C-alpha positions as a LaTeX table, in Angstrom:
\begin{tabular}{lrrr}
\hline
Residue & $x$ (\AA) & $y$ (\AA) & $z$ (\AA) \\
\hline
Leu1 & 95.98 & 125.79 & 162.48 \\
Asn2 & 96.15 & 126.06 & 166.25 \\
Ala3 & 99.67 & 127.45 & 166.13 \\
Glu4 & 99.08 & 129.95 & 163.34 \\
Ala5 & 95.52 & 131.20 & 163.88 \\
Pro6 & 95.39 & 134.29 & 166.13 \\
Pro7 & 92.64 & 134.32 & 168.77 \\
Ala8 & 90.51 & 136.81 & 166.81 \\
Gln9 & 90.41 & 134.45 & 163.81 \\
Arg10 & 90.06 & 131.08 & 165.53 \\
Ser11 & 86.30 & 130.85 & 165.17 \\
Arg12 & 86.50 & 131.59 & 161.44 \\
Ser13 & 89.33 & 129.08 & 161.07 \\
Phe14 & 87.25 & 126.45 & 162.86 \\
Ala15 & 84.23 & 127.23 & 160.66 \\
Leu16 & 86.38 & 126.80 & 157.55 \\
Tyr17 & 87.77 & 123.55 & 158.97 \\
Met18 & 84.21 & 122.25 & 159.44 \\
Ala19 & 83.11 & 123.38 & 155.97 \\
Val20 & 86.04 & 121.60 & 154.32 \\
Asn21 & 85.46 & 118.48 & 156.43 \\
Phe22 & 81.76 & 118.13 & 155.59 \\
Ser23 & 82.32 & 119.03 & 151.93 \\
Ala24 & 84.98 & 116.34 & 151.63 \\
Leu25 & 82.72 & 113.79 & 153.32 \\
Thr26 & 79.93 & 114.57 & 150.88 \\
Leu27 & 82.18 & 114.52 & 147.80 \\
Gly28 & 83.79 & 111.29 & 148.96 \\
Gln29 & 80.47 & 109.49 & 148.63 \\
Ala30 & 80.26 & 110.58 & 144.99 \\
Leu31 & 83.40 & 108.55 & 144.24 \\
Leu32 & 81.19 & 105.46 & 144.41 \\
Thr33 & 79.75 & 106.48 & 141.04 \\
Val34 & 83.16 & 106.80 & 139.34 \\
Tyr35 & 84.29 & 103.16 & 139.41 \\
Pro36 & 82.67 & 99.86 & 140.42 \\
Ala37 & 82.86 & 99.29 & 144.17 \\
Gln38 & 84.32 & 95.80 & 143.59 \\
Ser39 & 87.36 & 97.10 & 141.69 \\
Tyr40 & 90.68 & 98.34 & 143.05 \\
Glu41 & 90.45 & 101.83 & 141.50 \\
Leu42 & 88.55 & 103.38 & 144.39 \\
Phe43 & 91.07 & 102.07 & 146.92 \\
Ala44 & 93.88 & 103.46 & 144.75 \\
Ile45 & 92.18 & 106.87 & 144.60 \\
Val46 & 91.78 & 106.92 & 148.36 \\
Ala47 & 95.45 & 106.01 & 148.84 \\
Met48 & 96.52 & 108.78 & 146.46 \\
Leu49 & 94.31 & 111.37 & 148.15 \\
Leu50 & 95.66 & 110.44 & 151.57 \\
Ser51 & 99.23 & 110.69 & 150.30 \\
Leu52 & 98.59 & 114.03 & 148.59 \\
Ser53 & 97.01 & 115.42 & 151.75 \\
Leu54 & 100.34 & 115.00 & 153.54 \\
Val55 & 102.30 & 117.00 & 150.95 \\
Pro56 & 101.39 & 120.51 & 152.23 \\
Ile57 & 102.23 & 119.47 & 155.80 \\
Ala58 & 105.54 & 117.92 & 154.76 \\
Leu59 & 106.54 & 120.98 & 152.70 \\
Ala60 & 105.44 & 123.59 & 155.25 \\
Ala61 & 108.42 & 125.45 & 156.74 \\
Lys62 & 106.84 & 125.57 & 160.21 \\
Ser63 & 108.12 & 124.28 & 163.50 \\
Gln64 & 106.24 & 121.68 & 165.51 \\
Pro65 & 103.63 & 123.38 & 167.73 \\
His66 & 104.10 & 123.08 & 171.47 \\
Val67 & 102.14 & 120.35 & 173.21 \\
Val68 & 99.26 & 121.75 & 175.25 \\
His69 & 99.20 & 120.46 & 178.83 \\
Thr70 & 95.76 & 120.20 & 180.41 \\
Pro71 & 94.68 & 119.20 & 183.92 \\
His72 & 93.57 & 115.61 & 184.45 \\
Leu73 & 89.82 & 115.03 & 184.58 \\
Ser74 & 88.67 & 111.47 & 185.23 \\
Leu75 & 85.65 & 109.91 & 183.55 \\
His76 & 84.06 & 109.48 & 186.97 \\
Gly77 & 84.49 & 113.16 & 187.70 \\
Leu78 & 83.20 & 114.06 & 184.26 \\
Phe79 & 80.13 & 111.87 & 184.74 \\
His80 & 79.48 & 113.55 & 188.08 \\
Arg81 & 79.59 & 116.94 & 186.37 \\
Ser82 & 77.41 & 116.04 & 183.38 \\
Pro83 & 75.89 & 112.54 & 183.13 \\
Val84 & 73.73 & 113.62 & 180.18 \\
Gly85 & 76.78 & 114.85 & 178.27 \\
Ile86 & 78.54 & 111.53 & 178.86 \\
Ala87 & 75.47 & 109.57 & 177.75 \\
Gly88 & 75.03 & 111.74 & 174.66 \\
Ala89 & 78.62 & 111.22 & 173.50 \\
Leu90 & 78.46 & 107.46 & 174.06 \\
Gly91 & 74.97 & 107.03 & 172.58 \\
Ser92 & 75.72 & 109.05 & 169.47 \\
Gly93 & 78.83 & 106.93 & 168.91 \\
Val94 & 76.85 & 103.69 & 169.24 \\
Ala95 & 74.30 & 104.93 & 166.70 \\
Leu96 & 76.49 & 106.77 & 164.20 \\
Gly97 & 79.30 & 104.21 & 164.29 \\
Ala98 & 76.85 & 101.74 & 162.80 \\
Phe99 & 75.80 & 104.35 & 160.23 \\
Trp100 & 79.34 & 104.86 & 158.98 \\
Gly101 & 80.26 & 101.19 & 159.11 \\
Leu102 & 77.08 & 99.52 & 157.84 \\
Gly103 & 75.10 & 102.26 & 156.09 \\
Pro104 & 76.34 & 101.44 & 152.55 \\
Val105 & 75.94 & 97.69 & 153.18 \\
Ala106 & 72.37 & 98.09 & 154.41 \\
Ala107 & 71.49 & 100.36 & 151.47 \\
Gln108 & 72.88 & 97.84 & 149.00 \\
Arg109 & 70.95 & 94.97 & 150.58 \\
Met110 & 67.78 & 97.07 & 150.47 \\
Gly111 & 68.15 & 97.04 & 146.68 \\
Leu112 & 69.51 & 100.55 & 146.11 \\
Ser113 & 71.78 & 101.15 & 143.14 \\
Thr114 & 75.33 & 102.45 & 143.52 \\
Gly115 & 74.19 & 105.98 & 142.78 \\
Asp116 & 71.35 & 105.68 & 145.27 \\
Ile117 & 73.76 & 104.36 & 147.91 \\
Ala118 & 75.93 & 107.45 & 147.40 \\
Met119 & 72.81 & 109.60 & 147.73 \\
Phe120 & 71.76 & 107.68 & 150.85 \\
Met121 & 75.04 & 108.51 & 152.59 \\
Ser122 & 75.45 & 112.01 & 151.15 \\
Ala123 & 71.96 & 113.04 & 152.24 \\
Ala124 & 72.71 & 112.21 & 155.87 \\
Ile125 & 76.08 & 114.00 & 155.78 \\
Leu126 & 74.57 & 117.05 & 154.07 \\
Gly127 & 71.79 & 117.14 & 156.62 \\
Gly128 & 74.36 & 117.02 & 159.40 \\
Ala129 & 76.26 & 119.90 & 157.81 \\
Leu130 & 73.23 & 122.13 & 157.30 \\
Leu131 & 71.18 & 121.49 & 160.43 \\
Gln132 & 73.95 & 121.53 & 163.05 \\
Trp133 & 74.12 & 125.31 & 162.98 \\
Pro134 & 70.42 & 126.09 & 163.63 \\
Ile135 & 70.26 & 123.34 & 166.26 \\
Gly136 & 73.40 & 124.79 & 167.83 \\
Arg137 & 71.86 & 128.26 & 168.00 \\
Trp138 & 68.73 & 126.70 & 169.48 \\
Ser139 & 70.80 & 125.03 & 172.19 \\
Asp140 & 72.62 & 128.32 & 172.92 \\
His141 & 69.42 & 130.32 & 173.35 \\
Gly142 & 66.84 & 127.69 & 174.28 \\
Gly143 & 67.57 & 127.54 & 178.01 \\
Asp144 & 68.42 & 124.11 & 179.42 \\
Arg145 & 70.53 & 122.29 & 176.80 \\
Arg146 & 69.30 & 118.94 & 178.14 \\
Arg147 & 65.78 & 119.72 & 176.93 \\
Val148 & 67.13 & 120.60 & 173.49 \\
Leu149 & 69.16 & 117.40 & 173.46 \\
Phe150 & 66.12 & 115.39 & 174.56 \\
Gln151 & 63.96 & 116.79 & 171.76 \\
Val152 & 66.65 & 116.36 & 169.10 \\
Thr153 & 67.31 & 112.77 & 170.21 \\
Met154 & 63.66 & 111.77 & 170.25 \\
Leu155 & 63.03 & 113.41 & 166.88 \\
Ser156 & 65.96 & 111.57 & 165.33 \\
Ala157 & 64.64 & 108.30 & 166.81 \\
Ala158 & 61.22 & 109.04 & 165.30 \\
Val159 & 62.74 & 109.76 & 161.85 \\
Ala160 & 64.74 & 106.51 & 162.03 \\
Gly161 & 61.56 & 104.62 & 162.96 \\
Leu162 & 59.69 & 106.21 & 160.05 \\
Ser163 & 62.52 & 105.25 & 157.71 \\
Tyr164 & 62.27 & 101.65 & 158.88 \\
Met165 & 58.53 & 101.57 & 158.20 \\
Ile166 & 58.82 & 102.91 & 154.64 \\
Ala167 & 62.09 & 101.19 & 153.68 \\
Ser168 & 60.41 & 98.30 & 151.87 \\
Ser169 & 57.43 & 100.14 & 150.38 \\
Met170 & 59.03 & 103.52 & 149.50 \\
Pro171 & 62.80 & 103.00 & 149.10 \\
Ala172 & 63.12 & 106.15 & 146.98 \\
Ala173 & 62.04 & 108.28 & 149.95 \\
Ile174 & 64.75 & 106.93 & 152.25 \\
Ser175 & 67.26 & 109.59 & 151.21 \\
Tyr176 & 64.89 & 112.37 & 152.29 \\
Cys177 & 64.49 & 110.72 & 155.67 \\
Met178 & 68.25 & 110.28 & 155.95 \\
Phe179 & 68.71 & 114.01 & 155.40 \\
Leu180 & 66.55 & 114.70 & 158.46 \\
Phe181 & 68.12 & 111.85 & 160.41 \\
Gly182 & 71.65 & 113.08 & 159.75 \\
Gly183 & 70.74 & 116.66 & 160.56 \\
Leu184 & 69.33 & 115.62 & 163.93 \\
Ala185 & 71.58 & 112.72 & 164.91 \\
Phe186 & 74.84 & 114.45 & 163.94 \\
Ala187 & 73.93 & 117.29 & 166.33 \\
Ile188 & 73.73 & 115.03 & 169.40 \\
Tyr189 & 77.50 & 114.81 & 169.88 \\
Pro190 & 78.30 & 118.55 & 169.61 \\
Val191 & 75.37 & 119.51 & 171.85 \\
Ser192 & 76.65 & 116.97 & 174.38 \\
Ile193 & 80.09 & 118.63 & 174.25 \\
Ala194 & 78.57 & 122.08 & 174.70 \\
Leu195 & 76.45 & 120.79 & 177.58 \\
Thr196 & 79.50 & 119.32 & 179.29 \\
Asn197 & 81.60 & 122.43 & 178.70 \\
Asp198 & 78.94 & 124.47 & 180.50 \\
Arg199 & 79.98 & 122.64 & 183.67 \\
Leu200 & 83.77 & 122.72 & 183.21 \\
Leu201 & 86.42 & 125.31 & 183.96 \\
Pro202 & 88.12 & 126.75 & 180.86 \\
Glu203 & 91.33 & 124.81 & 181.45 \\
Glu204 & 89.36 & 121.55 & 181.76 \\
Met205 & 87.49 & 121.83 & 178.45 \\
Leu206 & 90.11 & 120.24 & 176.21 \\
Gln207 & 90.49 & 117.24 & 178.54 \\
Gly208 & 86.70 & 116.97 & 178.76 \\
Ala209 & 86.41 & 116.95 & 174.98 \\
Ser210 & 89.10 & 114.25 & 174.79 \\
Ser211 & 87.17 & 112.07 & 177.23 \\
Leu212 & 83.92 & 112.54 & 175.33 \\
Leu213 & 85.67 & 111.67 & 172.07 \\
Leu214 & 87.03 & 108.52 & 173.71 \\
Leu215 & 83.52 & 107.48 & 174.76 \\
His216 & 82.19 & 108.36 & 171.32 \\
Gly217 & 84.89 & 106.17 & 169.78 \\
Ile218 & 84.11 & 103.26 & 172.10 \\
Gly219 & 80.47 & 103.50 & 171.07 \\
Ala220 & 81.42 & 103.74 & 167.40 \\
Ala221 & 83.52 & 100.57 & 167.73 \\
Thr222 & 80.78 & 98.52 & 169.41 \\
Gly223 & 77.81 & 99.83 & 167.44 \\
Pro224 & 78.53 & 98.06 & 164.13 \\
Ala225 & 78.96 & 94.69 & 165.88 \\
Ile226 & 75.56 & 94.98 & 167.55 \\
Ala227 & 73.82 & 96.36 & 164.48 \\
Gly228 & 75.41 & 93.69 & 162.26 \\
Gln229 & 73.93 & 90.91 & 164.38 \\
Leu230 & 70.54 & 92.59 & 164.23 \\
Met231 & 70.76 & 92.87 & 160.44 \\
Gln232 & 71.55 & 89.15 & 160.19 \\
Leu233 & 68.43 & 88.31 & 162.17 \\
Leu234 & 65.93 & 90.83 & 160.76 \\
Gly235 & 67.35 & 91.96 & 157.43 \\
Ala236 & 69.04 & 95.10 & 156.15 \\
Glu237 & 66.17 & 97.38 & 157.19 \\
Ala238 & 66.91 & 96.47 & 160.81 \\
Leu239 & 69.76 & 99.00 & 160.76 \\
Leu240 & 67.16 & 101.76 & 160.74 \\
Leu241 & 65.31 & 100.05 & 163.58 \\
Tyr242 & 68.62 & 99.88 & 165.45 \\
Phe243 & 69.07 & 103.65 & 165.10 \\
Ala244 & 65.58 & 104.23 & 166.46 \\
Ala245 & 66.10 & 101.90 & 169.43 \\
Val246 & 69.50 & 103.29 & 170.46 \\
Leu247 & 68.34 & 106.89 & 170.23 \\
Ala248 & 65.09 & 106.15 & 172.04 \\
Val249 & 67.06 & 104.62 & 174.94 \\
Leu250 & 69.32 & 107.68 & 175.01 \\
Gly251 & 66.28 & 109.96 & 174.97 \\
Gly252 & 64.76 & 107.98 & 177.82 \\
Phe253 & 67.87 & 108.48 & 179.94 \\
Ile254 & 67.88 & 112.22 & 179.23 \\
Gly255 & 64.19 & 112.38 & 180.14 \\
Tyr256 & 64.95 & 110.60 & 183.41 \\
Arg257 & 67.67 & 113.10 & 184.26 \\
Leu258 & 65.28 & 115.95 & 183.48 \\
Tyr259 & 62.74 & 114.39 & 185.82 \\
Ile260 & 65.05 & 113.94 & 188.81 \\
Ser261 & 66.99 & 117.18 & 188.24 \\
Pro262 & 64.60 & 119.62 & 186.56 \\
Glu263 & 66.65 & 122.79 & 187.05 \\
Ala264 & 69.82 & 123.63 & 185.19 \\
Pro265 & 71.64 & 126.86 & 184.28 \\
Asp266 & 71.40 & 128.41 & 180.85 \\
Ala267 & 74.15 & 127.83 & 178.28 \\
Ser268 & 77.40 & 129.59 & 179.18 \\
Val269 & 79.63 & 128.23 & 176.40 \\
Pro270 & 78.80 & 128.74 & 172.71 \\
Phe271 & 77.90 & 125.72 & 170.57 \\
Ala272 & 80.50 & 124.50 & 168.07 \\
Ala273 & 79.63 & 122.08 & 165.28 \\
Met274 & 81.53 & 118.80 & 165.50 \\
Val275 & 82.29 & 115.63 & 163.58 \\
Arg276 & 84.32 & 112.61 & 164.65 \\
Thr277 & 87.66 & 114.38 & 164.90 \\
Thr278 & 90.60 & 115.09 & 167.15 \\
Pro279 & 89.77 & 117.05 & 170.31 \\
Ala280 & 92.71 & 119.31 & 169.43 \\
Ala281 & 90.33 & 121.01 & 167.00 \\
Leu282 & 88.69 & 122.58 & 170.05 \\
Glu283 & 91.87 & 124.59 & 170.59 \\
Leu284 & 90.78 & 126.69 & 167.61 \\
Leu285 & 87.92 & 127.85 & 169.84 \\
Asp286 & 90.08 & 128.18 & 172.95 \\
Glu287 & 89.80 & 131.95 & 173.28 \\
Pro288 & 86.03 & 132.20 & 172.58 \\
Leu289 & 85.35 & 129.30 & 174.94 \\
Ile290 & 87.19 & 130.98 & 177.79 \\
Thr291 & 85.75 & 134.45 & 177.35 \\
Ala292 & 82.19 & 133.59 & 176.38 \\
Ala293 & 81.20 & 132.18 & 179.77 \\
Asp294 & 80.93 & 135.62 & 181.37 \\
Pro295 & 82.55 & 138.53 & 179.53 \\
Gly296 & 82.55 & 140.67 & 182.64 \\
Ser297 & 84.13 & 138.25 & 185.07 \\
Asp298 & 87.42 & 136.51 & 185.69 \\
Pro299 & 87.61 & 133.53 & 183.26 \\
Asn300 & 89.59 & 131.56 & 185.84 \\
Ala301 & 87.01 & 131.99 & 188.58 \\
Pro302 & 85.46 & 128.65 & 189.66 \\
Arg303 & 81.96 & 127.84 & 188.50 \\
Pro304 & 79.22 & 126.08 & 190.42 \\
Thr305 & 79.24 & 122.32 & 189.86 \\
Arg306 & 75.54 & 121.56 & 189.58 \\
Thr307 & 75.07 & 118.08 & 188.17 \\
Leu308 & 73.36 & 117.90 & 184.80 \\
\hline
\end{tabular}
């Protein structure tokens, strides 16, 4: 996609990429209703789908794209530029890693049927697909992105807390709450990327996105271990409490940064919806990212390095 999409079509290509990604995630949950989860059929279907997905790439008569070389940007330097962006990427990984890893297990232990488990997961994914765009536009035009990120984080923590309180008494309503939770929580990572990109030079953006993805992945790897221990102690509903606690801590840190550094520039880089994916996907937005900062100025001119 990066090699073939011309600059004028990269944004549309990226939008199509995101639409296919979220649609596949949603449809994948529906496979739980096709065969029993304890049987081998679902694993066989997944293996076949993965194999089939490689066929178009293997048959394409295209040369290997050139490797993009980007300047080195250390995590320490990135944290100095945007501590809130770093915290948002790590915190969203800690929370959502547990969602992907333990969400179906928690739903099953809460007494939901297989169909309801699929709905539980699909509702969160669908919410993430539908609400990322309006939240992204809000972050682009709402002034300081940190305030938008603070409000989105605290709202997602509140929805997770509400879900925990009604999990035992109103299990049928959990899916509605998960739709709101997914729509809010899934937006934390892309807003964090946009916030960080506001403080980076164009040639540093791909390396910055790679670093944020690394932190997101570290959080996603540690989150299930912590949440699993909490579920053993307090029951399956504790996963929802875990979401609320992690996001509340993240919101507290963002609030602290707003308190000690109240001023920040408006958004200079457009929001792009994200899922857990390769940072190379950002190359599809390479041209818009470089030119959107200031259409009337030199894109290579240095920017101020105010700490966010």
